[in-house]
Short mmCIF file of C-alpha atoms in Angstrom, two decimals:
data_model
loop_
_atom_site.label_atom_id
_atom_site.label_comp_id
_atom_site.label_asym_id
_atom_site.label_seq_id
_atom_site.Cartn_x
_atom_site.Cartn_y
_atom_site.Cartn_z
CA MET A 1 -27.99 -3.44 -40.33
CA THR A 2 -29.52 -6.63 -39.05
CA MET A 3 -30.58 -7.23 -35.51
CA THR A 4 -27.86 -9.85 -35.20
CA ALA A 5 -25.18 -7.30 -36.09
CA VAL A 6 -26.57 -4.80 -33.57
CA LEU A 7 -26.65 -7.48 -30.91
CA ILE A 8 -23.09 -8.61 -31.65
CA GLY A 9 -21.85 -5.01 -31.69
CA SER A 10 -23.55 -4.33 -28.38
CA ALA A 11 -22.06 -7.47 -26.87
CA VAL A 12 -18.56 -6.55 -28.04
CA PHE A 13 -18.84 -2.99 -26.72
CA SER A 14 -20.10 -4.31 -23.40
CA ALA A 15 -17.24 -6.81 -23.17
CA VAL A 16 -14.65 -4.17 -24.06
CA GLY A 17 -16.16 -1.90 -21.43
CA LYS A 18 -15.85 -4.61 -18.78
CA ILE A 19 -12.21 -5.21 -19.73
CA ARG A 20 -11.43 -1.49 -19.60
CA GLU A 21 -13.18 -1.20 -16.25
CA GLY A 22 -10.95 -3.96 -14.87
CA GLN A 23 -7.86 -2.30 -16.32
CA ALA A 24 -8.87 1.05 -14.80
CA GLN A 25 -9.33 -0.55 -11.39
CA LYS A 26 -5.93 -2.20 -11.70
CA ALA A 27 -4.33 1.14 -12.59
CA GLN A 28 -6.06 2.73 -9.60
CA MET A 29 -4.77 0.00 -7.27
CA ASP A 30 -1.26 0.28 -8.73
CA ALA A 31 -1.33 4.03 -8.08
CA ALA A 32 -2.52 3.44 -4.51
CA ALA A 33 0.32 0.94 -4.02
CA GLN A 34 2.85 3.45 -5.30
CA GLN A 35 1.44 6.15 -3.02
CA VAL A 36 1.69 3.86 0.02
CA GLU A 37 5.31 3.03 -0.83
CA ILE A 38 6.13 6.75 -1.14
CA GLN A 39 4.48 7.44 2.22
CA GLY A 40 6.47 4.57 3.73
CA ARG A 41 9.74 6.02 2.43
CA SER A 42 8.74 9.44 3.76
CA GLN A 43 8.01 7.99 7.21
CA LYS A 44 11.30 6.14 7.10
CA LEU A 45 13.15 9.38 6.40
CA GLN A 46 11.32 11.15 9.23
CA MET A 47 12.25 8.39 11.64
CA ARG A 48 15.82 8.42 10.43
CA GLN A 49 15.88 12.14 11.21
CA GLN A 50 14.54 11.38 14.70
CA ALA A 51 17.30 8.80 15.15
CA ILE A 52 19.93 11.36 14.13
CA GLN A 53 18.47 13.89 16.57
CA SER A 54 18.52 11.31 19.36
CA ARG A 55 22.15 10.48 18.59
CA GLN A 56 22.98 14.18 18.72
CA GLN A 57 21.24 14.39 22.11
CA SER A 58 23.43 11.50 23.28
CA VAL A 59 26.54 13.34 22.18
CA ASN A 60 25.28 16.52 23.87
CA VAL A 61 24.68 14.61 27.13
CA LEU A 62 28.22 13.25 27.09
CA GLU A 63 29.61 16.71 26.33
CA LYS A 64 27.63 18.20 29.21
CA VAL A 65 28.88 15.48 31.58
CA ARG A 66 32.46 16.14 30.46
CA ARG A 67 32.08 19.88 31.11
CA ASN A 68 30.49 19.28 34.53
CA LEU A 69 33.23 16.87 35.55
CA SER A 70 35.88 19.31 34.36
CA THR A 71 34.26 22.09 36.33
CA VAL A 72 34.08 19.98 39.51
CA ASN A 73 37.69 18.89 38.99
CA ALA A 74 38.86 22.48 38.45
CA TYR A 75 37.10 23.81 41.55
CA ALA A 76 38.39 20.95 43.67
CA SER A 77 41.92 21.40 42.42
CA ALA A 78 41.74 25.17 42.94
CA GLY A 79 40.68 24.58 46.55
CA GLY A 80 43.48 22.10 47.11
CA LEU A 81 41.09 19.14 47.38
CA ASN A 82 41.31 15.67 45.90
CA PRO A 83 38.63 15.72 43.17
CA PHE A 84 38.12 11.96 43.42
CA SER A 85 37.34 11.65 47.13
CA GLY A 86 34.79 12.94 49.62
CA SER A 87 31.91 15.16 48.59
CA THR A 88 33.71 16.19 45.41
CA GLY A 89 33.99 12.53 44.38
CA SER A 90 30.33 11.99 45.21
CA LEU A 91 29.40 14.98 43.08
CA MET A 92 31.37 13.57 40.16
CA THR A 93 29.83 10.10 40.63
CA THR A 94 26.33 11.58 40.72
CA ASN A 95 27.07 13.61 37.58
CA LEU A 96 28.36 10.49 35.81
CA ALA A 97 25.33 8.43 36.87
CA ARG A 98 22.85 11.04 35.62
CA GLY A 99 24.80 11.54 32.44
CA ALA A 100 24.92 7.80 31.80
CA ARG A 101 21.17 7.50 32.40
CA ASP A 102 20.44 10.35 29.98
CA PHE A 103 22.88 8.93 27.44
CA TYR A 104 21.32 5.47 27.52
CA ALA A 105 17.82 6.96 27.29
CA SER A 106 18.88 8.84 24.15
CA MET A 107 20.42 5.70 22.69
CA ASP A 108 17.17 3.81 23.41
CA ALA A 109 15.36 6.52 21.45
CA VAL A 110 17.78 5.88 18.56
CA ASP A 111 17.01 2.15 18.69
CA MET A 112 13.25 2.76 18.79
CA ALA A 113 13.42 5.16 15.86
CA THR A 114 15.44 2.62 13.89
CA GLN A 115 12.95 -0.15 14.65
CA ASN A 116 10.04 2.15 13.77
CA MET A 117 11.74 2.85 10.43
CA GLU A 118 11.80 -0.86 9.65
CA ILE A 119 8.20 -1.35 10.80
CA ALA A 120 6.92 1.59 8.74
CA GLN A 121 8.77 0.41 5.64
CA GLY A 122 7.52 -3.16 6.10
CA ALA A 123 3.93 -2.02 6.64
CA ALA A 124 4.06 0.16 3.53
CA SER A 125 5.45 -2.70 1.44
CA TYR A 126 2.79 -5.07 2.74
CA GLN A 127 -0.02 -2.60 2.01
CA ALA A 128 1.39 -1.99 -1.47
CA GLN A 129 1.35 -5.74 -2.13
CA ILE A 130 -2.29 -5.87 -1.05
CA TYR A 131 -3.17 -3.05 -3.46
CA ARG A 132 -1.27 -4.67 -6.33
CA SER A 133 -2.97 -7.99 -5.69
CA ALA A 134 -6.37 -6.29 -5.61
CA GLY A 135 -5.51 -4.58 -8.90
CA LYS A 136 -4.60 -7.88 -10.56
CA ASN A 137 -7.81 -9.43 -9.25
CA ALA A 138 -9.86 -6.48 -10.55
CA GLN A 139 -8.26 -6.82 -13.97
CA ARG A 140 -8.89 -10.58 -13.99
CA GLN A 141 -12.49 -9.96 -12.90
CA GLY A 142 -12.88 -7.55 -15.82
CA TYR A 143 -11.94 -10.35 -18.22
CA PHE A 144 -14.36 -12.75 -16.53
CA ASN A 145 -17.12 -10.14 -16.64
CA ALA A 146 -16.43 -9.57 -20.34
CA ALA A 147 -16.71 -13.28 -21.06
CA ALA A 148 -19.90 -13.51 -19.00
CA SER A 149 -21.35 -10.52 -20.83
CA LEU A 150 -20.61 -12.10 -24.20
CA GLY A 151 -22.21 -15.34 -23.06
CA GLN A 152 -25.31 -13.60 -21.75
CA ASN A 153 -25.72 -11.59 -24.93
CA ALA A 154 -25.24 -14.72 -27.05
CA TYR A 155 -27.88 -16.51 -25.03
CA SER A 156 -30.23 -13.53 -25.29
CA ALA A 157 -29.79 -13.56 -29.06
CA TYR A 158 -30.46 -17.28 -29.19
CA ASP A 159 -33.45 -16.90 -26.90
CA ALA A 160 -34.82 -14.14 -29.13
CA GLY A 161 -34.52 -16.43 -32.12
CA LEU A 162 -31.47 -14.82 -33.64
CA ASN A 163 -28.47 -16.92 -34.50
CA PRO A 164 -25.43 -14.75 -33.61
CA PHE A 165 -23.04 -17.54 -34.57
CA GLY A 166 -24.01 -17.72 -38.22
CA GLY A 167 -25.90 -20.51 -39.90
CA GLY A 168 -27.36 -18.41 -42.67
CA SER A 169 -31.02 -18.43 -41.64
CA SER A 170 -32.69 -15.12 -40.92
CA THR A 171 -35.78 -16.90 -39.65
CA PRO A 172 -36.04 -16.75 -35.85
CA THR A 173 -35.46 -20.23 -34.47
CA GLY A 174 -35.09 -19.89 -30.72
CA PRO A 175 -37.09 -22.00 -28.26
CA ASN A 176 -39.25 -19.04 -27.21
CA VAL A 177 -40.10 -17.83 -30.72
CA ARG A 178 -43.70 -18.39 -31.82
CA PRO A 179 -45.10 -17.44 -35.21
CA LEU A 180 -47.46 -14.51 -35.36
CA PRO A 181 -51.05 -15.30 -36.31
CA GLY A 182 -51.18 -15.99 -40.02
CA GLN A 183 -47.43 -16.68 -40.28
CA SER A 184 -45.64 -19.94 -40.49
CA TYR A 185 -42.01 -20.70 -39.84
CA GLY A 186 -42.13 -23.74 -42.01
CA SER A 187 -40.73 -27.02 -40.81
CA TYR A 188 -39.42 -25.65 -37.53
CA TYR A 189 -42.74 -26.39 -35.83
#
């Protein structure tokens, strides 16, 4: 095997290695993107569950208010009082006001959970896009590195006096090649 063949083989293996390295980095970034998207969907589901719990709390608040108002109404009626006037009416108004406040607070929690779902999903999608872009860039860089490696090895071969691109001469001809004492490279010098 000639030195030229060894050099060309080495250059090809180096270039293939650079391409594979870029492909591996792309695969790694694609996997990271997929993982981020899965985490985003998981967070979205958790926040959806929080929204459902907050809605249930809202329903529970309204049910509690209804029971309290019914109780006040029943006691007032049993005592022969008008449930909508005087201290009984005030008690019902206070119960309604507190119930409404609790209800609206629960509904705000539903809105916040819904907005957080959208934010988490958007952030996950954005991060996944960043990873995918980085993967494409890594793969592209692998191709550039392979080309650069081939060029460097070709120049090294030329500099060493080998002609990796053919030409038929086995005599070193590079600019840095000097004949050994007692040797002549013919008409090259």
